[in-house]
Amino acid sequence: MSLSRRHFLTLSAAAAGSVALGRYLWPASSAIEPVARRVSRDGLLDVTFTAARSRLSFGRQSLAGLTYNGRAPGEVLELKPGDTLRLTLDNQLGEDTNLHYHGLHIPPTGRADDVFRHIHPGESYTYEFQIPADHPATLAYYHPHVHGRVAKQVFGGLGGAIVVRGAIDEIPEVRSAREEIVFLKDFGGDFERSPRGPEHLQGRQGDILTVNGRLGERWTLPQNGLLRLRLLNASAARFFQLKIEDHLLYLIGTDGGAIERPVEMETIALAPGERADILVKGDREPGTYRVLDRSPQTGRMGRMHGMGRMHGRGRNNEPTAIATIEYGEPVTPVGIPESLGTIDPLPEPETVHRIDLGHGMAPGGMVFLMNGKAFDGDRVDIRAPLGGVEDWEVANRGMTSHPFHIHTNPFQIVSRDGEAAPFRVWKDTVNINPGEVVRLRMRYDDFPGKTVYHCHVLDHEDAGMMGILEIEDRTRANKQRSSFTHKQT
Ligand SMILES: [Cu+2]
């Protein structure tokens, strides 16, 4: 374990090279308001979001965008396992919308995570569901999910973070850390303009890199203490690759919550939809340090979370400062925790599904395909048994990276190009570079129904790269069938 961790650090460091000093592209905002947060009380979080068109400001620039209650991102929702979220969405967008609760293990049906439900213009709809009592602590992500409009609505500004509290938050070192939500998102240009021709490979991207919807975020790192950054890539299509000047990053959690032991890294790559929980140690010369991004411009990106090497860079490789860390008052020294929890491996799979990701040309432009097919809401692509364990072998046969996301149940990464994953993780989104094959393993726990899997470069999803998974309760189906047969005889 320690060998592979050290191995990764070397690879990552070599790939990152010595980072040239970047520059501030944007002036720091003059007034920094705290991130708006709504916390559950007595087991309930009851919120109303009005989705509407708004003007967004970034420094001296102003753009047309989309907001929840006038905010982009929307308020942070904070709950505990067992709590109920009641969320009324009032649609003033002038077109269909809805919500997906990315990373929450909740039913894909009813008033929960049903992305097939459309909320029409002028309508209001109330989602209501319970966070399961055994839900792991994690950072989840709410965003719209009406097929064909997802990229535009997310790029316009719709989305927000959900914090589920739990065991990792109680580890003394983690508890002592200053915590910041880092909602990463690019803005720029006309959010409604669809990519044309080969632009479609990259999806819609902007040059304004924001953290929590703002420019020039500043965080305090207590001298000798810890800063905990909860990263979420909420871009429609942009990949982030972050490092902090002169500081290592200690990965403590991924999409699905805590990993088993911290993993030391120099840089962290985040594809759209991915999250990471990291600690930063305040053990350097007190001062000011920049958080730098070197988003790969197109094509391949670094492997996720210590999964391997970094690949060919884009043309513009100048790092951009997206935030600043300032040392604060000294505190009693705190170290990085030794262990964070356990992840039990899933049993051997009963079935292996194979999915090829690709693209092609159609009369209307580029189409993005899974096993040669574009999304069809009336077709079930994969049927799986409730309670079963299956592997999915996902191969990228195309020319650009595809972050592969599955709703409802998290998965473990088994291997990449046949090489075993260096450490156990629970994830819901995994980046797959051109030519790579990723094998992931999933158990279809407790929630039957139709759900989806898709590419999280949202322009690819909108242009066809999505499929339907139906999780079937076969015991119940068999019972119904036998009682039906009984009546017939
Ligand atoms: Cu894609």
Short mmCIF file of C-alpha atoms and ligand atoms in Angstrom, two decimals:
data_model
loop_
_atom_site.label_atom_id
_atom_site.label_comp_id
_atom_site.label_asym_id
_atom_site.label_seq_id
_atom_site.Cartn_x
_atom_site.Cartn_y
_atom_site.Cartn_z
CA MET A 1 0.00 0.00 0.00
CA SER A 2 2.63 2.49 1.04
CA LEU A 3 4.68 1.42 -1.96
CA SER A 4 1.92 2.24 -4.43
CA ARG A 5 1.22 5.52 -2.68
CA ARG A 6 4.84 6.55 -2.93
CA HIS A 7 4.89 5.30 -6.51
CA PHE A 8 2.01 7.56 -7.41
CA LEU A 9 3.56 10.57 -5.78
CA THR A 10 6.68 10.11 -7.90
CA LEU A 11 4.70 9.75 -11.09
CA SER A 12 2.49 12.66 -10.33
CA ALA A 13 5.38 14.88 -9.32
CA ALA A 14 7.26 14.00 -12.49
CA ALA A 15 4.25 14.80 -14.60
CA ALA A 16 3.52 18.07 -12.87
CA GLY A 17 7.12 19.17 -13.28
CA SER A 18 8.20 22.29 -11.49
CA VAL A 19 5.19 24.51 -11.78
CA ALA A 20 6.09 27.87 -13.23
CA LEU A 21 4.65 30.74 -11.27
CA GLY A 22 1.22 31.46 -12.60
CA ARG A 23 -0.56 34.75 -12.62
CA TYR A 24 -3.77 36.08 -11.27
CA LEU A 25 -6.19 36.32 -14.13
CA TRP A 26 -8.85 37.94 -12.02
CA PRO A 27 -8.80 40.49 -9.22
CA ALA A 28 -9.97 39.27 -5.84
CA SER A 29 -13.58 40.11 -5.07
CA SER A 30 -13.78 43.02 -2.68
CA ALA A 31 -16.56 41.69 -0.48
CA ILE A 32 -16.35 37.98 0.35
CA GLU A 33 -19.62 36.70 1.75
CA PRO A 34 -19.71 33.31 3.41
CA VAL A 35 -21.02 30.38 1.37
CA ALA A 36 -24.78 30.25 1.94
CA ARG A 37 -25.65 27.06 3.79
CA ARG A 38 -28.90 25.44 4.89
CA VAL A 39 -28.60 22.88 7.67
CA SER A 40 -31.23 20.29 8.64
CA ARG A 41 -32.96 20.70 12.00
CA ASP A 42 -34.84 18.04 13.94
CA GLY A 43 -34.39 15.59 11.08
CA LEU A 44 -35.71 17.84 8.31
CA LEU A 45 -34.31 20.24 5.76
CA ASP A 46 -37.14 22.05 4.00
CA VAL A 47 -36.10 24.40 1.19
CA THR A 48 -37.64 26.08 -1.82
CA PHE A 49 -35.56 26.85 -4.89
CA THR A 50 -36.74 29.15 -7.61
CA ALA A 51 -34.85 28.42 -10.81
CA ALA A 52 -34.70 31.54 -12.97
CA ARG A 53 -32.67 33.51 -15.49
CA SER A 54 -30.37 36.06 -13.84
CA ARG A 55 -27.40 38.30 -14.46
CA LEU A 56 -24.15 36.94 -13.01
CA SER A 57 -21.16 39.12 -12.12
CA PHE A 58 -17.52 38.08 -11.97
CA GLY A 59 -15.24 40.99 -11.20
CA ARG A 60 -15.94 43.50 -13.93
CA GLN A 61 -17.63 40.99 -16.20
CA SER A 62 -21.34 40.38 -16.31
CA LEU A 63 -23.06 37.49 -18.06
CA ALA A 64 -26.54 36.07 -18.56
CA GLY A 65 -26.95 32.92 -16.49
CA LEU A 66 -29.26 30.70 -14.46
CA THR A 67 -29.66 30.62 -10.69
CA TYR A 68 -31.46 29.00 -7.75
CA ASN A 69 -32.85 31.76 -5.52
CA GLY A 70 -30.63 34.24 -7.35
CA ARG A 71 -27.46 32.26 -6.58
CA ALA A 72 -24.96 30.35 -8.69
CA PRO A 73 -24.13 27.97 -7.13
CA GLY A 74 -27.28 27.37 -5.09
CA GLU A 75 -27.14 27.12 -1.31
CA VAL A 76 -25.14 24.30 0.28
CA LEU A 77 -27.53 21.73 1.76
CA GLU A 78 -26.24 19.98 4.87
CA LEU A 79 -27.89 16.87 6.33
CA LYS A 80 -27.22 13.84 8.46
CA PRO A 81 -28.06 10.22 7.66
CA GLY A 82 -31.71 9.58 8.53
CA ASP A 83 -32.74 13.18 7.79
CA THR A 84 -35.42 14.09 5.26
CA LEU A 85 -34.82 16.53 2.46
CA ARG A 86 -37.95 18.29 1.23
CA LEU A 87 -37.06 20.46 -1.73
CA THR A 88 -39.64 22.42 -3.69
CA LEU A 89 -38.41 23.44 -7.11
CA ASP A 90 -40.27 26.35 -8.68
CA ASN A 91 -39.45 26.40 -12.38
CA GLN A 92 -39.25 29.95 -13.77
CA LEU A 93 -36.74 29.06 -16.49
CA GLY A 94 -39.22 29.05 -19.37
CA GLU A 95 -38.27 25.44 -20.24
CA ASP A 96 -38.35 22.00 -18.61
CA THR A 97 -36.00 21.26 -15.76
CA ASN A 98 -35.67 18.86 -12.79
CA LEU A 99 -33.09 17.76 -10.22
CA HIS A 100 -30.62 14.92 -9.92
CA TYR A 101 -29.04 14.21 -6.53
CA HIS A 102 -25.62 13.09 -7.79
CA GLY A 103 -23.89 10.91 -5.22
CA LEU A 104 -26.83 10.28 -2.91
CA HIS A 105 -27.82 6.66 -2.50
CA ILE A 106 -31.60 7.15 -2.71
CA PRO A 107 -34.37 5.64 -4.89
CA PRO A 108 -34.41 6.55 -8.60
CA THR A 109 -38.20 6.58 -8.33
CA GLY A 110 -41.02 8.41 -6.53
CA ARG A 111 -40.23 11.89 -5.21
CA ALA A 112 -36.52 11.08 -4.95
CA ASP A 113 -33.88 10.85 -7.70
CA ASP A 114 -36.15 10.35 -10.73
CA VAL A 115 -34.44 12.06 -13.66
CA PHE A 116 -37.23 11.00 -16.04
CA ARG A 117 -39.57 13.46 -14.32
CA HIS A 118 -39.87 16.81 -16.06
CA ILE A 119 -40.95 19.95 -14.25
CA HIS A 120 -42.57 22.12 -16.90
CA PRO A 121 -42.19 25.90 -17.15
CA GLY A 122 -44.17 27.70 -14.45
CA GLU A 123 -44.66 24.47 -12.46
CA SER A 124 -43.55 23.75 -8.95
CA TYR A 125 -42.69 20.26 -7.70
CA THR A 126 -41.70 18.97 -4.27
CA TYR A 127 -39.00 16.32 -3.93
CA GLU A 128 -39.05 14.53 -0.62
CA PHE A 129 -36.84 11.66 0.50
CA GLN A 130 -34.89 10.37 3.44
CA ILE A 131 -31.11 10.06 3.46
CA PRO A 132 -30.67 6.37 4.45
CA ALA A 133 -29.65 5.93 8.10
CA ASP A 134 -26.48 4.10 6.98
CA HIS A 135 -25.54 6.61 4.29
CA PRO A 136 -21.81 7.38 4.31
CA ALA A 137 -20.58 10.91 4.98
CA THR A 138 -19.94 12.50 1.59
CA LEU A 139 -20.12 15.53 -0.63
CA ALA A 140 -22.92 15.15 -3.17
CA TYR A 141 -24.06 17.43 -5.96
CA TYR A 142 -27.54 18.58 -7.03
CA HIS A 143 -28.00 19.72 -10.62
CA PRO A 144 -30.61 19.63 -13.42
CA HIS A 145 -30.93 16.47 -15.52
CA VAL A 146 -33.44 16.87 -18.35
CA HIS A 147 -31.86 15.03 -21.27
CA GLY A 148 -30.95 17.46 -24.06
CA ARG A 149 -30.82 20.49 -21.75
CA VAL A 150 -28.34 19.38 -19.09
CA ALA A 151 -25.17 21.01 -20.47
CA LYS A 152 -26.86 24.34 -21.04
CA GLN A 153 -28.56 24.49 -17.63
CA VAL A 154 -25.46 23.42 -15.72
CA PHE A 155 -23.13 25.69 -17.72
CA GLY A 156 -25.60 28.53 -17.14
CA GLY A 157 -25.08 28.18 -13.38
CA LEU A 158 -27.55 25.65 -11.94
CA GLY A 159 -26.17 23.33 -9.28
CA GLY A 160 -25.04 23.15 -5.70
CA ALA A 161 -23.36 21.01 -3.05
CA ILE A 162 -24.92 18.61 -0.56
CA VAL A 163 -22.94 17.71 2.55
CA VAL A 164 -23.89 14.50 4.35
CA ARG A 165 -22.20 14.38 7.76
CA GLY A 166 -20.91 11.20 9.39
CA ALA A 167 -17.99 9.18 10.73
CA ILE A 168 -15.12 10.91 8.89
CA ASP A 169 -16.19 14.27 10.30
CA GLU A 170 -15.68 12.89 13.82
CA ILE A 171 -12.05 11.84 13.37
CA PRO A 172 -10.25 14.28 15.72
CA GLU A 173 -7.74 15.57 13.15
CA VAL A 174 -10.45 16.03 10.52
CA ARG A 175 -12.70 17.64 13.05
CA SER A 176 -9.98 20.12 13.98
CA ALA A 177 -9.52 21.21 10.36
CA ARG A 178 -10.99 24.38 8.90
CA GLU A 179 -13.42 23.19 6.25
CA GLU A 180 -14.15 24.88 2.93
CA ILE A 181 -16.48 23.84 0.13
CA VAL A 182 -14.71 24.23 -3.22
CA PHE A 183 -17.40 24.27 -5.88
CA LEU A 184 -15.38 24.52 -9.09
CA LYS A 185 -17.05 25.88 -12.19
CA ASP A 186 -16.21 27.69 -15.39
CA PHE A 187 -18.37 30.40 -16.92
CA GLY A 188 -18.05 32.41 -20.09
CA GLY A 189 -19.80 33.33 -23.29
CA ASP A 190 -23.35 32.44 -24.19
CA PHE A 191 -24.37 29.47 -22.06
CA GLU A 192 -27.16 28.61 -24.50
CA ARG A 193 -24.92 28.26 -27.52
CA SER A 194 -24.50 24.60 -28.40
CA PRO A 195 -21.05 23.44 -29.49
CA ARG A 196 -20.67 23.14 -33.25
CA GLY A 197 -18.68 20.65 -35.28
CA PRO A 198 -15.52 19.42 -33.58
CA GLU A 199 -16.14 21.76 -30.57
CA HIS A 200 -18.51 19.04 -29.51
CA LEU A 201 -15.60 16.82 -28.44
CA GLN A 202 -14.61 19.36 -25.81
CA GLY A 203 -18.11 20.49 -24.81
CA ARG A 204 -19.03 23.99 -23.68
CA GLN A 205 -16.30 25.62 -21.61
CA GLY A 206 -15.57 29.13 -20.38
CA ASP A 207 -12.45 31.04 -19.35
CA ILE A 208 -13.83 32.39 -16.08
CA LEU A 209 -12.78 29.87 -13.44
CA THR A 210 -14.81 30.32 -10.29
CA VAL A 211 -14.80 28.79 -6.83
CA ASN A 212 -18.21 28.96 -5.12
CA GLY A 213 -19.32 31.27 -7.93
CA ARG A 214 -16.66 33.85 -7.15
CA LEU A 215 -13.20 34.96 -8.19
CA GLY A 216 -10.29 35.20 -5.81
CA GLU A 217 -11.47 33.01 -2.91
CA ARG A 218 -9.14 33.24 0.12
CA TRP A 219 -8.94 30.59 2.80
CA THR A 220 -7.16 30.55 6.12
CA LEU A 221 -4.86 27.66 6.98
CA PRO A 222 -4.05 27.73 10.70
CA GLN A 223 -0.29 27.57 11.21
CA ASN A 224 0.52 23.96 12.37
CA GLY A 225 -3.13 23.06 11.75
CA LEU A 226 -5.14 21.61 8.86
CA LEU A 227 -7.35 22.95 6.10
CA ARG A 228 -9.97 20.58 4.67
CA LEU A 229 -11.01 21.29 1.09
CA ARG A 230 -14.18 19.62 -0.21
CA LEU A 231 -13.67 19.76 -3.98
CA LEU A 232 -16.49 19.33 -6.49
CA ASN A 233 -16.08 19.81 -10.24
CA ALA A 234 -19.43 21.31 -11.27
CA SER A 235 -18.38 22.30 -14.77
CA ALA A 236 -20.41 21.11 -17.72
CA ALA A 237 -17.31 19.94 -19.55
CA ARG A 238 -14.09 21.37 -18.07
CA PHE A 239 -11.54 19.18 -16.29
CA PHE A 240 -9.55 20.61 -13.40
CA GLN A 241 -6.07 19.67 -12.28
CA LEU A 242 -5.13 21.38 -9.05
CA LYS A 243 -2.08 21.83 -6.88
CA ILE A 244 -1.19 24.14 -4.02
CA GLU A 245 2.15 25.93 -4.10
CA ASP A 246 4.71 24.20 -1.83
CA HIS A 247 2.10 21.96 -0.20
CA LEU A 248 1.14 18.33 -0.62
CA LEU A 249 -2.48 17.25 -0.75
CA TYR A 250 -3.72 14.42 1.44
CA LEU A 251 -6.66 12.71 -0.17
CA ILE A 252 -9.08 11.44 2.49
CA GLY A 253 -12.24 10.86 0.46
CA THR A 254 -13.64 10.52 -3.05
CA ASP A 255 -17.14 10.64 -4.58
CA GLY A 256 -18.52 7.96 -2.30
CA GLY A 257 -16.94 9.20 0.94
CA ALA A 258 -13.89 8.26 3.02
CA ILE A 259 -11.07 6.13 1.68
CA GLU A 260 -9.21 3.81 4.09
CA ARG A 261 -5.99 5.76 4.63
CA PRO A 262 -4.86 9.20 3.44
CA VAL A 263 -3.03 9.23 0.12
CA GLU A 264 -0.35 11.84 -0.43
CA MET A 265 -0.52 13.63 -3.77
CA GLU A 266 1.08 16.60 -5.52
CA THR A 267 -1.77 17.30 -7.89
CA ILE A 268 -5.36 16.22 -8.09
CA ALA A 269 -7.33 15.77 -11.29
CA LEU A 270 -11.10 16.17 -11.26
CA ALA A 271 -13.33 15.35 -14.23
CA PRO A 272 -16.80 16.94 -14.38
CA GLY A 273 -18.97 15.43 -11.63
CA GLU A 274 -16.06 14.11 -9.54
CA ARG A 275 -15.41 15.12 -5.92
CA ALA A 276 -12.42 14.86 -3.61
CA ASP A 277 -11.92 15.50 0.08
CA ILE A 278 -8.39 16.68 0.88
CA LEU A 279 -6.39 17.91 3.85
CA VAL A 280 -3.63 20.51 3.60
CA LYS A 281 -1.05 20.79 6.38
CA GLY A 282 -0.01 24.19 7.69
CA ASP A 283 3.61 23.16 8.25
CA ARG A 284 5.39 25.51 5.82
CA GLU A 285 6.72 29.02 6.23
CA PRO A 286 3.69 31.14 7.20
CA GLY A 287 2.62 33.17 4.19
CA THR A 288 0.34 33.19 1.19
CA TYR A 289 0.16 30.31 -1.29
CA ARG A 290 -1.82 29.99 -4.46
CA VAL A 291 -4.14 27.18 -5.54
CA LEU A 292 -3.28 26.58 -9.19
CA ASP A 293 -5.24 24.90 -11.94
CA ARG A 294 -3.76 23.46 -15.10
CA SER A 295 -6.87 22.18 -16.81
CA PRO A 296 -5.94 19.99 -19.71
CA GLN A 297 -7.39 21.86 -22.67
CA THR A 298 -8.69 18.84 -24.49
CA GLY A 299 -8.38 15.11 -24.92
CA ARG A 300 -6.59 13.05 -22.37
CA MET A 301 -6.29 14.01 -18.76
CA GLY A 302 -4.48 12.64 -15.76
CA ARG A 303 -5.79 9.52 -14.19
CA MET A 304 -8.02 10.01 -11.22
CA HIS A 305 -7.01 9.81 -7.59
CA GLY A 306 -3.70 8.08 -7.78
CA MET A 307 -4.74 5.74 -10.54
CA GLY A 308 -1.62 6.40 -12.56
CA ARG A 309 0.19 8.69 -14.90
CA MET A 310 -0.56 12.06 -16.36
CA HIS A 311 -0.88 12.42 -20.09
CA GLY A 312 -0.16 14.84 -22.91
CA ARG A 313 -0.94 18.43 -22.12
CA GLY A 314 -3.01 20.90 -24.06
CA ARG A 315 -1.62 23.89 -25.88
CA ASN A 316 -2.15 26.42 -23.12
CA ASN A 317 -0.39 25.03 -20.13
CA GLU A 318 -0.02 28.21 -18.08
CA PRO A 319 -1.45 27.55 -14.60
CA THR A 320 -4.26 29.78 -13.38
CA ALA A 321 -4.59 30.82 -9.74
CA ILE A 322 -8.14 30.00 -8.66
CA ALA A 323 -7.82 30.73 -4.93
CA THR A 324 -5.34 31.78 -2.24
CA ILE A 325 -4.44 30.17 1.06
CA GLU A 326 -3.19 32.42 3.84
CA TYR A 327 -1.61 31.19 7.04
CA GLY A 328 -3.55 32.07 10.17
CA GLU A 329 -2.76 32.12 13.89
CA PRO A 330 -0.69 29.17 15.16
CA VAL A 331 -2.55 26.26 16.78
CA THR A 332 -1.40 23.13 18.61
CA PRO A 333 0.21 20.98 15.89
CA VAL A 334 -2.15 18.49 14.23
CA GLY A 335 -1.02 15.61 12.01
CA ILE A 336 -2.70 13.81 9.15
CA PRO A 337 -4.82 10.95 10.57
CA GLU A 338 -3.46 7.42 10.10
CA SER A 339 -6.67 5.69 9.15
CA LEU A 340 -10.06 6.89 8.02
CA GLY A 341 -12.33 3.85 7.85
CA THR A 342 -12.69 0.57 6.01
CA ILE A 343 -13.97 -0.27 2.54
CA ASP A 344 -14.93 -3.91 2.22
CA PRO A 345 -14.30 -5.33 -1.23
CA LEU A 346 -17.43 -6.43 -3.06
CA PRO A 347 -17.86 -10.16 -3.76
CA GLU A 348 -16.99 -11.60 -7.18
CA PRO A 349 -19.48 -10.52 -9.86
CA GLU A 350 -22.17 -12.73 -11.33
CA THR A 351 -22.10 -10.98 -14.72
CA VAL A 352 -19.83 -8.66 -16.69
CA HIS A 353 -21.42 -5.98 -18.89
CA ARG A 354 -19.35 -4.40 -21.64
CA ILE A 355 -19.86 -0.84 -22.75
CA ASP A 356 -17.98 0.82 -25.61
CA LEU A 357 -17.93 4.61 -25.65
CA GLY A 358 -17.65 6.21 -29.07
CA HIS A 359 -18.87 8.95 -31.32
CA GLY A 360 -19.91 9.54 -34.89
CA MET A 361 -21.49 11.97 -37.29
CA ALA A 362 -25.21 12.32 -37.88
CA PRO A 363 -27.13 14.80 -40.06
CA GLY A 364 -27.56 17.12 -37.03
CA GLY A 365 -23.88 17.06 -35.99
CA MET A 366 -21.84 14.80 -33.71
CA VAL A 367 -23.49 12.00 -31.81
CA PHE A 368 -22.00 10.30 -28.76
CA LEU A 369 -22.76 6.64 -28.39
CA MET A 370 -22.67 3.70 -26.01
CA ASN A 371 -22.34 0.35 -27.75
CA GLY A 372 -23.11 2.17 -31.00
CA LYS A 373 -26.44 3.51 -29.76
CA ALA A 374 -27.64 6.96 -28.80
CA PHE A 375 -29.88 7.36 -25.74
CA ASP A 376 -33.49 6.22 -26.12
CA GLY A 377 -35.81 6.86 -23.18
CA ASP A 378 -38.00 3.93 -24.25
CA ARG A 379 -35.21 1.35 -24.29
CA VAL A 380 -33.68 -0.48 -21.33
CA ASP A 381 -30.00 -1.09 -22.07
CA ILE A 382 -28.98 -3.12 -19.03
CA ARG A 383 -31.19 -5.21 -16.74
CA ALA A 384 -29.74 -6.21 -13.40
CA PRO A 385 -31.01 -8.05 -10.33
CA LEU A 386 -31.65 -6.18 -7.10
CA GLY A 387 -28.99 -7.30 -4.61
CA GLY A 388 -26.74 -8.69 -7.35
CA VAL A 389 -23.06 -7.82 -7.88
CA GLU A 390 -21.87 -7.11 -11.41
CA ASP A 391 -18.81 -5.78 -13.19
CA TRP A 392 -18.98 -3.18 -15.92
CA GLU A 393 -16.09 -3.07 -18.33
CA VAL A 394 -16.18 0.35 -19.96
CA ALA A 395 -13.91 0.97 -22.96
CA ASN A 396 -13.27 4.37 -24.49
CA ARG A 397 -13.00 3.86 -28.27
CA GLY A 398 -13.23 7.56 -29.08
CA MET A 399 -10.92 10.56 -29.34
CA THR A 400 -11.68 12.39 -26.10
CA SER A 401 -12.00 11.61 -22.39
CA HIS A 402 -15.36 10.51 -21.02
CA PRO A 403 -16.11 10.72 -17.28
CA PHE A 404 -18.46 7.79 -16.81
CA HIS A 405 -21.18 8.31 -14.17
CA ILE A 406 -23.76 5.88 -12.79
CA HIS A 407 -26.77 7.02 -10.78
CA THR A 408 -28.23 5.40 -7.63
CA ASN A 409 -25.43 3.01 -6.53
CA PRO A 410 -21.73 3.78 -6.03
CA PHE A 411 -19.11 1.44 -7.48
CA GLN A 412 -15.58 0.29 -6.72
CA ILE A 413 -12.86 0.54 -9.35
CA VAL A 414 -11.39 -2.89 -10.01
CA SER A 415 -8.79 -2.08 -12.67
CA ARG A 416 -7.68 0.24 -15.42
CA ASP A 417 -6.22 -1.36 -18.56
CA GLY A 418 -5.98 -4.57 -16.56
CA GLU A 419 -3.89 -2.96 -13.81
CA ALA A 420 -5.47 -3.31 -10.35
CA ALA A 421 -6.59 -0.11 -8.64
CA PRO A 422 -3.87 1.08 -6.19
CA PHE A 423 -6.32 1.62 -3.33
CA ARG A 424 -10.00 1.05 -2.63
CA VAL A 425 -12.51 3.78 -3.34
CA TRP A 426 -16.23 4.22 -3.61
CA LYS A 427 -17.01 6.33 -6.64
CA ASP A 428 -19.88 7.32 -8.88
CA THR A 429 -17.90 9.03 -11.66
CA VAL A 430 -14.67 7.77 -13.23
CA ASN A 431 -12.74 9.38 -16.05
CA ILE A 432 -11.85 7.14 -18.98
CA ASN A 433 -9.20 8.39 -21.41
CA PRO A 434 -9.17 7.44 -25.11
CA GLY A 435 -8.08 3.83 -25.50
CA GLU A 436 -8.52 2.93 -21.83
CA VAL A 437 -10.67 0.19 -20.38
CA VAL A 438 -11.94 0.62 -16.82
CA ARG A 439 -13.52 -2.23 -14.91
CA LEU A 440 -15.83 -1.26 -12.10
CA ARG A 441 -17.88 -3.34 -9.67
CA MET A 442 -21.27 -2.49 -8.26
CA ARG A 443 -23.88 -4.03 -5.99
CA TYR A 444 -27.45 -3.10 -6.75
CA ASP A 445 -28.49 -2.41 -3.20
CA ASP A 446 -32.03 -1.84 -2.01
CA PHE A 447 -33.56 0.42 -4.74
CA PRO A 448 -35.29 -1.21 -7.72
CA GLY A 449 -36.35 0.84 -10.72
CA LYS A 450 -35.04 2.52 -13.82
CA THR A 451 -31.97 4.66 -13.51
CA VAL A 452 -29.31 5.97 -15.88
CA TYR A 453 -25.58 5.98 -16.58
CA HIS A 454 -23.91 8.52 -18.82
CA CYS A 455 -20.90 10.63 -19.71
CA HIS A 456 -20.49 13.65 -17.42
CA VAL A 457 -19.17 15.87 -20.20
CA LEU A 458 -22.75 17.05 -20.37
CA ASP A 459 -22.69 17.98 -24.05
CA HIS A 460 -21.80 14.34 -24.75
CA GLU A 461 -24.68 13.16 -22.59
CA ASP A 462 -27.13 15.51 -24.31
CA ALA A 463 -25.86 14.27 -27.69
CA GLY A 464 -26.67 10.65 -26.87
CA MET A 465 -24.10 9.23 -24.45
CA MET A 466 -26.51 7.85 -21.87
CA GLY A 467 -28.15 4.50 -21.20
CA ILE A 468 -30.88 3.09 -18.97
CA LEU A 469 -30.20 0.54 -16.25
CA GLU A 470 -33.21 -1.24 -14.82
CA ILE A 471 -32.68 -2.78 -11.41
CA GLU A 472 -35.27 -5.52 -11.09
CA ASP A 473 -36.61 -7.05 -7.92
CA ARG A 474 -36.74 -10.55 -9.38
CA THR A 475 -38.03 -12.19 -6.22
CA ARG A 476 -41.07 -9.91 -6.28
CA ALA A 477 -41.50 -10.34 -10.05
CA ASN A 478 -41.39 -14.12 -9.62
CA LYS A 479 -43.95 -13.98 -6.84
CA GLN A 480 -46.27 -11.85 -8.94
CA ARG A 481 -45.80 -14.18 -11.90
CA SER A 482 -46.58 -17.29 -9.84
CA SER A 483 -49.69 -15.78 -8.29
CA PHE A 484 -50.82 -14.76 -11.76
CA THR A 485 -50.23 -18.30 -13.03
CA HIS A 486 -52.14 -19.64 -10.06
CA LYS A 487 -55.20 -17.50 -10.86
CA GLN A 488 -55.12 -18.66 -14.47
CA THR A 489 -55.33 -22.32 -13.56
CU CU B 1 -18.09 12.07 -22.84
#
